[in-house]
């Protein structure tokens, strides 16, 4: 935490320098600043009169701003190229170690919780890819707490790009592709090693599971960022649900107590990231009494959890009071 | 001269107390960390139960000992800064920005200064993030915690030696910034190595064959594996305890010595830019 505060100084300079051209370009294209004469608002419109900014533009500008900030951080990361490759490799390796642990376990046993190594590899790979994507796209929202504390969130509020897009792109860490790549490698191995009777539904369910899983993890990340408006420096709590959830989802649900399963099915619905779809693919029942079709509910669950997460983010942002100078 | 020695005698305890207080101010962060360590403890504990159900006595531990391994290692993670959060990122940043010149100017030894600050931090983390997860684990699972005070005392000595080994390794990482400038990559690689070789991932006694014997000789085993074995009486008897603590102390001397050598090489590199 101390390092996050200390290290942000240099990054700040880079970010302001990098983002400013984007902000200006955004305003010229009619996205943001309503008082900028260049976008065609009549000069003379009294302050306080609402100006219609088409809703579509907000989303487009969000993505555009996100893209610009991301590109800036990627350029900045590439300044220390050796360090980048070490980090990307390190990210994949940290992830791989979890799998090595499982592999070492299987050097002593034939099944864990009644599941074989390729079956666990399917769970492991799918959860890792989903978390990897969510973490790459939205992972740095956890830095919002540090920005609230040092007051630098203020600079984001005045830019014509949605704050969530800016926070998500903040110090974008391309090295996280390492985790996704490693998860993909394990998943491919699992699919090859498994003896599954592939039907069209099962084949279709695989990409749906990955994307919906990433969206569910993404919702957790956004909710975690919103929580920091209330709780201050409690960024680590979200690790319990993201990294902790990921670790849990790598093992079969039969390993865990029923109360824990109920919690991650009905309260924080992590079971929909991969457990329920993957168990359908494997032709195994979920330990809780649930109908078979719930395996296909992941996309719906992703939408349902994103709504409260984004509402929480908005509420958090509205409640934000600057720390002052 | 005598006054100088006297001043130095209280300097490092004061720095350590500062390190303790600095982390004690992060109340919410500590609570969040306790929550995270507890959640991870539960997840790992369930997987260990499944594993030890399948293979009782794996790695020379019964199920209660394996669960003790999970919960005590969760309690030691933050204190040892084993997955980040120590001082080296700050030190690397000071090297990158040139602030390290200020540290070199102080009438204190650079290595001792950071060591004192890190031990203060570790002391807080041990109390702040160590006790609660262990209590949660002891309430929810049957653990193999000893009732013998001497064993706990030996365990605390072993934890202290483990913290010193961890510091000494991280000090080398900190100094690496004199050559690398950006420490992100090397820190991450260090975390990979630490997770794997400390016993955090799986007890090192579960690692197969000759490879298992090899990893138990590396300095990282002094950070988690050895303190836990001391606690659970795997190194029972005076000879066993001396052997275990001696192994840790040996690595402390070697690694702190390597830090001193690298430090003198690094400080010769420093060029102070006027401004």
PDB file of C-alpha atoms in Angstrom, chain B residues 30-264:
ATOM      1  CA  UNK B  30      -5.380  -4.720   7.805  1.00  0.00           C
ATOM      2  CA  UNK B  31      -8.985  -5.806   8.308  1.00  0.00           C
ATOM      3  CA  UNK B  32      -9.288  -6.410   4.561  1.00  0.00           C
ATOM      4  CA  UNK B  33      -6.096  -8.460   4.663  1.00  0.00           C
ATOM      5  CA  UNK B  34      -7.352 -10.546   7.577  1.00  0.00           C
ATOM      6  CA  UNK B  35     -10.545 -11.252   5.635  1.00  0.00           C
ATOM      7  CA  UNK B  36      -8.588 -12.275   2.528  1.00  0.00           C
ATOM      8  CA  UNK B  37      -6.179 -14.529   4.435  1.00  0.00           C
ATOM      9  CA  UNK B  38      -9.154 -16.182   6.137  1.00  0.00           C
ATOM     10  CA  UNK B  39     -11.029 -16.781   2.884  1.00  0.00           C
ATOM     11  CA  UNK B  40      -7.925 -18.259   1.249  1.00  0.00           C
ATOM     12  CA  UNK B  41      -7.362 -20.336   4.374  1.00  0.00           C
ATOM     13  CA  UNK B  42     -10.822 -21.870   4.055  1.00  0.00           C
ATOM     14  CA  UNK B  43     -10.442 -22.616   0.346  1.00  0.00           C
ATOM     15  CA  UNK B  44      -7.036 -24.245   0.797  1.00  0.00           C
ATOM     16  CA  UNK B  45      -8.180 -26.095   3.914  1.00  0.00           C
ATOM     17  CA  UNK B  46     -11.025 -27.779   2.002  1.00  0.00           C
ATOM     18  CA  UNK B  47      -8.692 -28.864  -0.795  1.00  0.00           C
ATOM     19  CA  UNK B  48      -6.235 -30.236   1.779  1.00  0.00           C
ATOM     20  CA  UNK B  49      -9.063 -32.157   3.476  1.00  0.00           C
ATOM     21  CA  UNK B  50      -9.935 -33.720   0.101  1.00  0.00           C
ATOM     22  CA  UNK B  51      -6.286 -34.562  -0.533  1.00  0.00           C
ATOM     23  CA  UNK B  52      -5.569 -35.997   2.916  1.00  0.00           C
ATOM     24  CA  UNK B  53      -8.868 -37.934   2.870  1.00  0.00           C
ATOM     25  CA  UNK B  54      -7.570 -39.623  -0.241  1.00  0.00           C
ATOM     26  CA  UNK B  55      -4.018 -40.083   1.042  1.00  0.00           C
ATOM     27  CA  UNK B  56      -3.823 -40.040   4.870  1.00  0.00           C
ATOM     28  CA  UNK B  57      -0.307 -39.392   6.123  1.00  0.00           C
ATOM     29  CA  UNK B  58       0.820 -37.690   2.895  1.00  0.00           C
ATOM     30  CA  UNK B  59       4.144 -35.865   3.327  1.00  0.00           C
ATOM     31  CA  UNK B  60       4.435 -37.240   6.859  1.00  0.00           C
ATOM     32  CA  UNK B  61       1.484 -35.168   8.129  1.00  0.00           C
ATOM     33  CA  UNK B  62      -1.885 -36.294   9.369  1.00  0.00           C
ATOM     34  CA  UNK B  63      -4.924 -34.247   8.372  1.00  0.00           C
ATOM     35  CA  UNK B  64      -4.797 -31.995  11.458  1.00  0.00           C
ATOM     36  CA  UNK B  65      -1.135 -31.224  10.774  1.00  0.00           C
ATOM     37  CA  UNK B  66      -1.852 -30.499   7.109  1.00  0.00           C
ATOM     38  CA  UNK B  67      -4.613 -28.079   8.154  1.00  0.00           C
ATOM     39  CA  UNK B  68      -2.280 -26.476  10.688  1.00  0.00           C
ATOM     40  CA  UNK B  69       0.096 -25.966   7.790  1.00  0.00           C
ATOM     41  CA  UNK B  70      -2.576 -24.091   5.826  1.00  0.00           C
ATOM     42  CA  UNK B  71      -3.667 -21.772   8.615  1.00  0.00           C
ATOM     43  CA  UNK B  72      -0.277 -20.974  10.117  1.00  0.00           C
ATOM     44  CA  UNK B  73       1.175 -20.245   6.697  1.00  0.00           C
ATOM     45  CA  UNK B  74      -1.744 -17.847   6.003  1.00  0.00           C
ATOM     46  CA  UNK B  75      -0.760 -16.136   9.256  1.00  0.00           C
ATOM     47  CA  UNK B  76       2.870 -15.785   8.187  1.00  0.00           C
ATOM     48  CA  UNK B  77       2.350 -14.559   4.616  1.00  0.00           C
ATOM     49  CA  UNK B  78       1.946 -10.866   5.357  1.00  0.00           C
ATOM     50  CA  UNK B  79       4.648 -10.767   8.029  1.00  0.00           C
ATOM     51  CA  UNK B  80       7.187 -12.295   5.648  1.00  0.00           C
ATOM     52  CA  UNK B  81       5.869 -10.141   2.765  1.00  0.00           C
ATOM     53  CA  UNK B  82       6.076 -13.359   0.785  1.00  0.00           C
ATOM     54  CA  UNK B  83       3.702 -12.281  -1.963  1.00  0.00           C
ATOM     55  CA  UNK B  84       4.648  -8.607  -1.965  1.00  0.00           C
ATOM     56  CA  UNK B  85       3.879  -5.689   0.275  1.00  0.00           C
ATOM     57  CA  UNK B  86       7.315  -5.383   1.850  1.00  0.00           C
ATOM     58  CA  UNK B  87       9.844  -2.626   1.503  1.00  0.00           C
ATOM     59  CA  UNK B  88      11.641  -3.496  -1.688  1.00  0.00           C
ATOM     60  CA  UNK B  89       9.211  -1.769  -4.043  1.00  0.00           C
ATOM     61  CA  UNK B  90       9.660   1.422  -2.055  1.00  0.00           C
ATOM     62  CA  UNK B  91      13.430   1.006  -2.022  1.00  0.00           C
ATOM     63  CA  UNK B  92      13.493   0.413  -5.782  1.00  0.00           C
ATOM     64  CA  UNK B  93      11.401   3.527  -6.306  1.00  0.00           C
ATOM     65  CA  UNK B  94      13.837   5.535  -4.178  1.00  0.00           C
ATOM     66  CA  UNK B  95      16.705   4.187  -6.256  1.00  0.00           C
ATOM     67  CA  UNK B  96      14.894   5.030  -9.491  1.00  0.00           C
ATOM     68  CA  UNK B  97      14.091   8.572  -8.423  1.00  0.00           C
ATOM     69  CA  UNK B  98      17.454   9.167  -6.767  1.00  0.00           C
ATOM     70  CA  UNK B  99      16.007   9.617  -3.282  1.00  0.00           C
ATOM     71  CA  UNK B 100      18.282   6.792  -2.173  1.00  0.00           C
ATOM     72  CA  UNK B 101      21.049   9.411  -1.987  1.00  0.00           C
ATOM     73  CA  UNK B 102      19.271  10.834   1.064  1.00  0.00           C
ATOM     74  CA  UNK B 103      19.271   7.390   2.684  1.00  0.00           C
ATOM     75  CA  UNK B 104      22.983   7.013   2.006  1.00  0.00           C
ATOM     76  CA  UNK B 105      23.641  10.340   3.702  1.00  0.00           C
ATOM     77  CA  UNK B 106      22.069   9.215   6.970  1.00  0.00           C
ATOM     78  CA  UNK B 107      24.414   8.342   9.825  1.00  0.00           C
ATOM     79  CA  UNK B 108      23.023   4.815   9.667  1.00  0.00           C
ATOM     80  CA  UNK B 109      23.816   1.691   7.752  1.00  0.00           C
ATOM     81  CA  UNK B 110      21.534   1.275   4.724  1.00  0.00           C
ATOM     82  CA  UNK B 111      20.931  -2.437   5.231  1.00  0.00           C
ATOM     83  CA  UNK B 112      20.347  -2.115   8.990  1.00  0.00           C
ATOM     84  CA  UNK B 113      18.002   0.821   8.428  1.00  0.00           C
ATOM     85  CA  UNK B 114      15.759  -1.110   6.036  1.00  0.00           C
ATOM     86  CA  UNK B 115      16.016  -4.223   8.198  1.00  0.00           C
ATOM     87  CA  UNK B 116      14.811  -2.344  11.275  1.00  0.00           C
ATOM     88  CA  UNK B 117      11.920  -0.772   9.354  1.00  0.00           C
ATOM     89  CA  UNK B 118      10.969  -4.136   7.843  1.00  0.00           C
ATOM     90  CA  UNK B 119      11.058  -5.949  11.186  1.00  0.00           C
ATOM     91  CA  UNK B 120       8.780  -3.262  12.623  1.00  0.00           C
ATOM     92  CA  UNK B 121       6.388  -3.817   9.723  1.00  0.00           C
ATOM     93  CA  UNK B 122       6.613  -7.582  10.118  1.00  0.00           C
ATOM     94  CA  UNK B 123       5.919  -7.314  13.839  1.00  0.00           C
ATOM     95  CA  UNK B 124       2.711  -5.442  13.158  1.00  0.00           C
ATOM     96  CA  UNK B 125       1.650  -7.814  10.397  1.00  0.00           C
ATOM     97  CA  UNK B 126       2.288 -10.818  12.629  1.00  0.00           C
ATOM     98  CA  UNK B 127      -0.065  -9.417  15.256  1.00  0.00           C
ATOM     99  CA  UNK B 128      -2.494  -7.649  12.920  1.00  0.00           C
ATOM    100  CA  UNK B 129      -2.839 -10.271  10.229  1.00  0.00           C
ATOM    101  CA  UNK B 130      -1.500 -13.374  11.913  1.00  0.00           C
ATOM    102  CA  UNK B 131      -3.656 -14.010  14.939  1.00  0.00           C
ATOM    103  CA  UNK B 132      -7.204 -13.715  13.595  1.00  0.00           C
ATOM    104  CA  UNK B 133      -6.915 -16.087  10.603  1.00  0.00           C
ATOM    105  CA  UNK B 134      -5.287 -18.682  12.855  1.00  0.00           C
ATOM    106  CA  UNK B 135      -8.111 -18.351  15.391  1.00  0.00           C
ATOM    107  CA  UNK B 136     -10.701 -18.681  12.609  1.00  0.00           C
ATOM    108  CA  UNK B 137      -8.958 -21.798  11.366  1.00  0.00           C
ATOM    109  CA  UNK B 138      -8.714 -23.281  14.847  1.00  0.00           C
ATOM    110  CA  UNK B 139     -12.439 -22.707  15.372  1.00  0.00           C
ATOM    111  CA  UNK B 140     -13.535 -24.233  12.072  1.00  0.00           C
ATOM    112  CA  UNK B 141     -11.074 -27.130  11.781  1.00  0.00           C
ATOM    113  CA  UNK B 142      -9.224 -29.498  14.054  1.00  0.00           C
ATOM    114  CA  UNK B 143      -5.623 -28.229  14.116  1.00  0.00           C
ATOM    115  CA  UNK B 144      -2.497 -29.812  15.576  1.00  0.00           C
ATOM    116  CA  UNK B 145      -1.316 -26.841  17.663  1.00  0.00           C
ATOM    117  CA  UNK B 146       1.049 -27.762  20.523  1.00  0.00           C
ATOM    118  CA  UNK B 147       0.151 -27.097  24.153  1.00  0.00           C
ATOM    119  CA  UNK B 148       3.816 -26.872  25.084  1.00  0.00           C
ATOM    120  CA  UNK B 149       5.171 -23.334  25.749  1.00  0.00           C
ATOM    121  CA  UNK B 150       8.750 -24.241  24.796  1.00  0.00           C
ATOM    122  CA  UNK B 151       7.575 -25.414  21.378  1.00  0.00           C
ATOM    123  CA  UNK B 152       5.829 -22.084  20.788  1.00  0.00           C
ATOM    124  CA  UNK B 153       8.969 -20.243  21.881  1.00  0.00           C
ATOM    125  CA  UNK B 154      11.092 -22.240  19.434  1.00  0.00           C
ATOM    126  CA  UNK B 155       8.468 -21.538  16.769  1.00  0.00           C
ATOM    127  CA  UNK B 156       8.715 -17.780  17.386  1.00  0.00           C
ATOM    128  CA  UNK B 157      12.518 -17.903  17.135  1.00  0.00           C
ATOM    129  CA  UNK B 158      12.130 -19.849  13.909  1.00  0.00           C
ATOM    130  CA  UNK B 159       9.606 -17.281  12.599  1.00  0.00           C
ATOM    131  CA  UNK B 160      12.060 -14.478  13.416  1.00  0.00           C
ATOM    132  CA  UNK B 161      14.839 -16.290  11.538  1.00  0.00           C
ATOM    133  CA  UNK B 162      12.420 -16.869   8.662  1.00  0.00           C
ATOM    134  CA  UNK B 163      11.623 -13.145   8.580  1.00  0.00           C
ATOM    135  CA  UNK B 164      15.355 -12.380   8.470  1.00  0.00           C
ATOM    136  CA  UNK B 165      15.866 -14.748   5.529  1.00  0.00           C
ATOM    137  CA  UNK B 166      12.893 -13.174   3.767  1.00  0.00           C
ATOM    138  CA  UNK B 167      14.299  -9.686   4.399  1.00  0.00           C
ATOM    139  CA  UNK B 168      17.749 -10.668   3.172  1.00  0.00           C
ATOM    140  CA  UNK B 169      16.332 -12.035  -0.090  1.00  0.00           C
ATOM    141  CA  UNK B 170      14.159  -8.966  -0.645  1.00  0.00           C
ATOM    142  CA  UNK B 171      17.093  -6.664   0.110  1.00  0.00           C
ATOM    143  CA  UNK B 172      18.955  -8.257  -2.801  1.00  0.00           C
ATOM    144  CA  UNK B 173      15.890  -7.576  -4.974  1.00  0.00           C
ATOM    145  CA  UNK B 174      15.796  -3.980  -3.794  1.00  0.00           C
ATOM    146  CA  UNK B 175      19.442  -3.466  -4.692  1.00  0.00           C
ATOM    147  CA  UNK B 176      18.880  -5.001  -8.125  1.00  0.00           C
ATOM    148  CA  UNK B 177      17.129  -1.738  -9.028  1.00  0.00           C
ATOM    149  CA  UNK B 178      20.555  -0.061  -9.186  1.00  0.00           C
ATOM    150  CA  UNK B 179      21.120  -2.089 -12.349  1.00  0.00           C
ATOM    151  CA  UNK B 180      17.598  -2.790 -13.635  1.00  0.00           C
ATOM    152  CA  UNK B 181      15.871   0.523 -12.797  1.00  0.00           C
ATOM    153  CA  UNK B 182      12.383  -1.045 -12.952  1.00  0.00           C
ATOM    154  CA  UNK B 183      11.833  -3.789 -10.409  1.00  0.00           C
ATOM    155  CA  UNK B 184       8.372  -5.018 -11.503  1.00  0.00           C
ATOM    156  CA  UNK B 185       9.617  -8.006 -13.457  1.00  0.00           C
ATOM    157  CA  UNK B 186      12.193  -9.258 -11.008  1.00  0.00           C
ATOM    158  CA  UNK B 187       9.806  -8.800  -8.060  1.00  0.00           C
ATOM    159  CA  UNK B 188       7.215 -10.893  -9.829  1.00  0.00           C
ATOM    160  CA  UNK B 189       9.727 -13.627 -10.590  1.00  0.00           C
ATOM    161  CA  UNK B 190      10.755 -13.550  -6.932  1.00  0.00           C
ATOM    162  CA  UNK B 191       7.115 -14.044  -5.893  1.00  0.00           C
ATOM    163  CA  UNK B 192       6.864 -17.032  -8.241  1.00  0.00           C
ATOM    164  CA  UNK B 193       9.934 -18.614  -6.694  1.00  0.00           C
ATOM    165  CA  UNK B 194       8.784 -17.828  -3.153  1.00  0.00           C
ATOM    166  CA  UNK B 195       5.297 -19.276  -3.660  1.00  0.00           C
ATOM    167  CA  UNK B 196       6.750 -22.464  -5.028  1.00  0.00           C
ATOM    168  CA  UNK B 197       9.771 -23.059  -2.796  1.00  0.00           C
ATOM    169  CA  UNK B 198       8.571 -21.771   0.588  1.00  0.00           C
ATOM    170  CA  UNK B 199       5.885 -24.395   1.111  1.00  0.00           C
ATOM    171  CA  UNK B 200       3.043 -21.904   0.634  1.00  0.00           C
ATOM    172  CA  UNK B 201       1.654 -23.861  -2.313  1.00  0.00           C
ATOM    173  CA  UNK B 202       1.999 -27.322  -0.815  1.00  0.00           C
ATOM    174  CA  UNK B 203       4.159 -28.501   2.096  1.00  0.00           C
ATOM    175  CA  UNK B 204       7.627 -29.170   0.688  1.00  0.00           C
ATOM    176  CA  UNK B 205       7.487 -32.690   2.156  1.00  0.00           C
ATOM    177  CA  UNK B 206       4.809 -33.510  -0.438  1.00  0.00           C
ATOM    178  CA  UNK B 207       7.145 -32.641  -3.328  1.00  0.00           C
ATOM    179  CA  UNK B 208       8.318 -35.874  -4.940  1.00  0.00           C
ATOM    180  CA  UNK B 209      11.681 -37.602  -4.419  1.00  0.00           C
ATOM    181  CA  UNK B 210      15.041 -35.959  -4.939  1.00  0.00           C
ATOM    182  CA  UNK B 211      13.399 -32.742  -6.108  1.00  0.00           C
ATOM    183  CA  UNK B 212      11.634 -32.533  -2.737  1.00  0.00           C
ATOM    184  CA  UNK B 213      14.925 -33.004  -0.907  1.00  0.00           C
ATOM    185  CA  UNK B 214      16.541 -30.301  -3.031  1.00  0.00           C
ATOM    186  CA  UNK B 215      13.816 -27.688  -2.441  1.00  0.00           C
ATOM    187  CA  UNK B 216      14.034 -28.258   1.305  1.00  0.00           C
ATOM    188  CA  UNK B 217      17.687 -27.106   1.217  1.00  0.00           C
ATOM    189  CA  UNK B 218      16.919 -23.755  -0.439  1.00  0.00           C
ATOM    190  CA  UNK B 219      16.569 -20.543   1.591  1.00  0.00           C
ATOM    191  CA  UNK B 220      12.831 -20.250   0.855  1.00  0.00           C
ATOM    192  CA  UNK B 221      12.086 -23.325   2.939  1.00  0.00           C
ATOM    193  CA  UNK B 222      13.329 -21.290   5.927  1.00  0.00           C
ATOM    194  CA  UNK B 223      10.363 -18.936   5.469  1.00  0.00           C
ATOM    195  CA  UNK B 224       7.386 -21.304   5.991  1.00  0.00           C
ATOM    196  CA  UNK B 225       8.320 -24.974   5.913  1.00  0.00           C
ATOM    197  CA  UNK B 226      10.903 -24.860   8.725  1.00  0.00           C
ATOM    198  CA  UNK B 227       8.881 -22.701  11.188  1.00  0.00           C
ATOM    199  CA  UNK B 228       5.885 -25.006  10.660  1.00  0.00           C
ATOM    200  CA  UNK B 229       7.905 -28.148  11.174  1.00  0.00           C
ATOM    201  CA  UNK B 230       9.323 -26.645  14.366  1.00  0.00           C
ATOM    202  CA  UNK B 231       5.796 -25.811  15.551  1.00  0.00           C
ATOM    203  CA  UNK B 232       4.439 -29.264  14.802  1.00  0.00           C
ATOM    204  CA  UNK B 233       7.405 -31.022  16.377  1.00  0.00           C
ATOM    205  CA  UNK B 234       8.823 -32.525  13.195  1.00  0.00           C
ATOM    206  CA  UNK B 235      12.200 -31.375  14.485  1.00  0.00           C
ATOM    207  CA  UNK B 236      11.605 -32.694  17.993  1.00  0.00           C
ATOM    208  CA  UNK B 237      14.361 -32.915  20.578  1.00  0.00           C
ATOM    209  CA  UNK B 238      17.241 -30.528  21.204  1.00  0.00           C
ATOM    210  CA  UNK B 239      19.250 -31.848  18.225  1.00  0.00           C
ATOM    211  CA  UNK B 240      16.341 -31.453  15.818  1.00  0.00           C
ATOM    212  CA  UNK B 241      15.583 -27.916  16.931  1.00  0.00           C
ATOM    213  CA  UNK B 242      19.228 -26.845  16.751  1.00  0.00           C
ATOM    214  CA  UNK B 243      19.473 -28.333  13.278  1.00  0.00           C
ATOM    215  CA  UNK B 244      16.360 -26.519  12.039  1.00  0.00           C
ATOM    216  CA  UNK B 245      17.241 -23.151  13.560  1.00  0.00           C
ATOM    217  CA  UNK B 246      20.874 -23.559  12.523  1.00  0.00           C
ATOM    218  CA  UNK B 247      19.783 -24.140   8.919  1.00  0.00           C
ATOM    219  CA  UNK B 248      17.827 -20.883   9.013  1.00  0.00           C
ATOM    220  CA  UNK B 249      20.636 -18.963  10.750  1.00  0.00           C
ATOM    221  CA  UNK B 250      23.093 -20.202   8.127  1.00  0.00           C
ATOM    222  CA  UNK B 251      20.993 -18.760   5.322  1.00  0.00           C
ATOM    223  CA  UNK B 252      20.535 -15.500   7.271  1.00  0.00           C
ATOM    224  CA  UNK B 253      24.327 -15.058   7.444  1.00  0.00           C
ATOM    225  CA  UNK B 254      24.954 -16.015   3.821  1.00  0.00           C
ATOM    226  CA  UNK B 255      22.193 -13.812   2.406  1.00  0.00           C
ATOM    227  CA  UNK B 256      22.792 -10.779   4.612  1.00  0.00           C
ATOM    228  CA  UNK B 257      26.488 -11.078   3.700  1.00  0.00           C
ATOM    229  CA  UNK B 258      25.617 -11.204   0.001  1.00  0.00           C
ATOM    230  CA  UNK B 259      23.461  -8.107   0.555  1.00  0.00           C
ATOM    231  CA  UNK B 260      26.426  -6.243   2.057  1.00  0.00           C
ATOM    232  CA  UNK B 261      28.671  -7.142  -0.873  1.00  0.00           C
ATOM    233  CA  UNK B 262      26.063  -6.111  -3.415  1.00  0.00           C
ATOM    234  CA  UNK B 263      25.341  -2.947  -1.450  1.00  0.00           C
ATOM    235  CA  UNK B 264      28.953  -1.805  -1.608  1.00  0.00           C
TER     236      UNK B 264
END
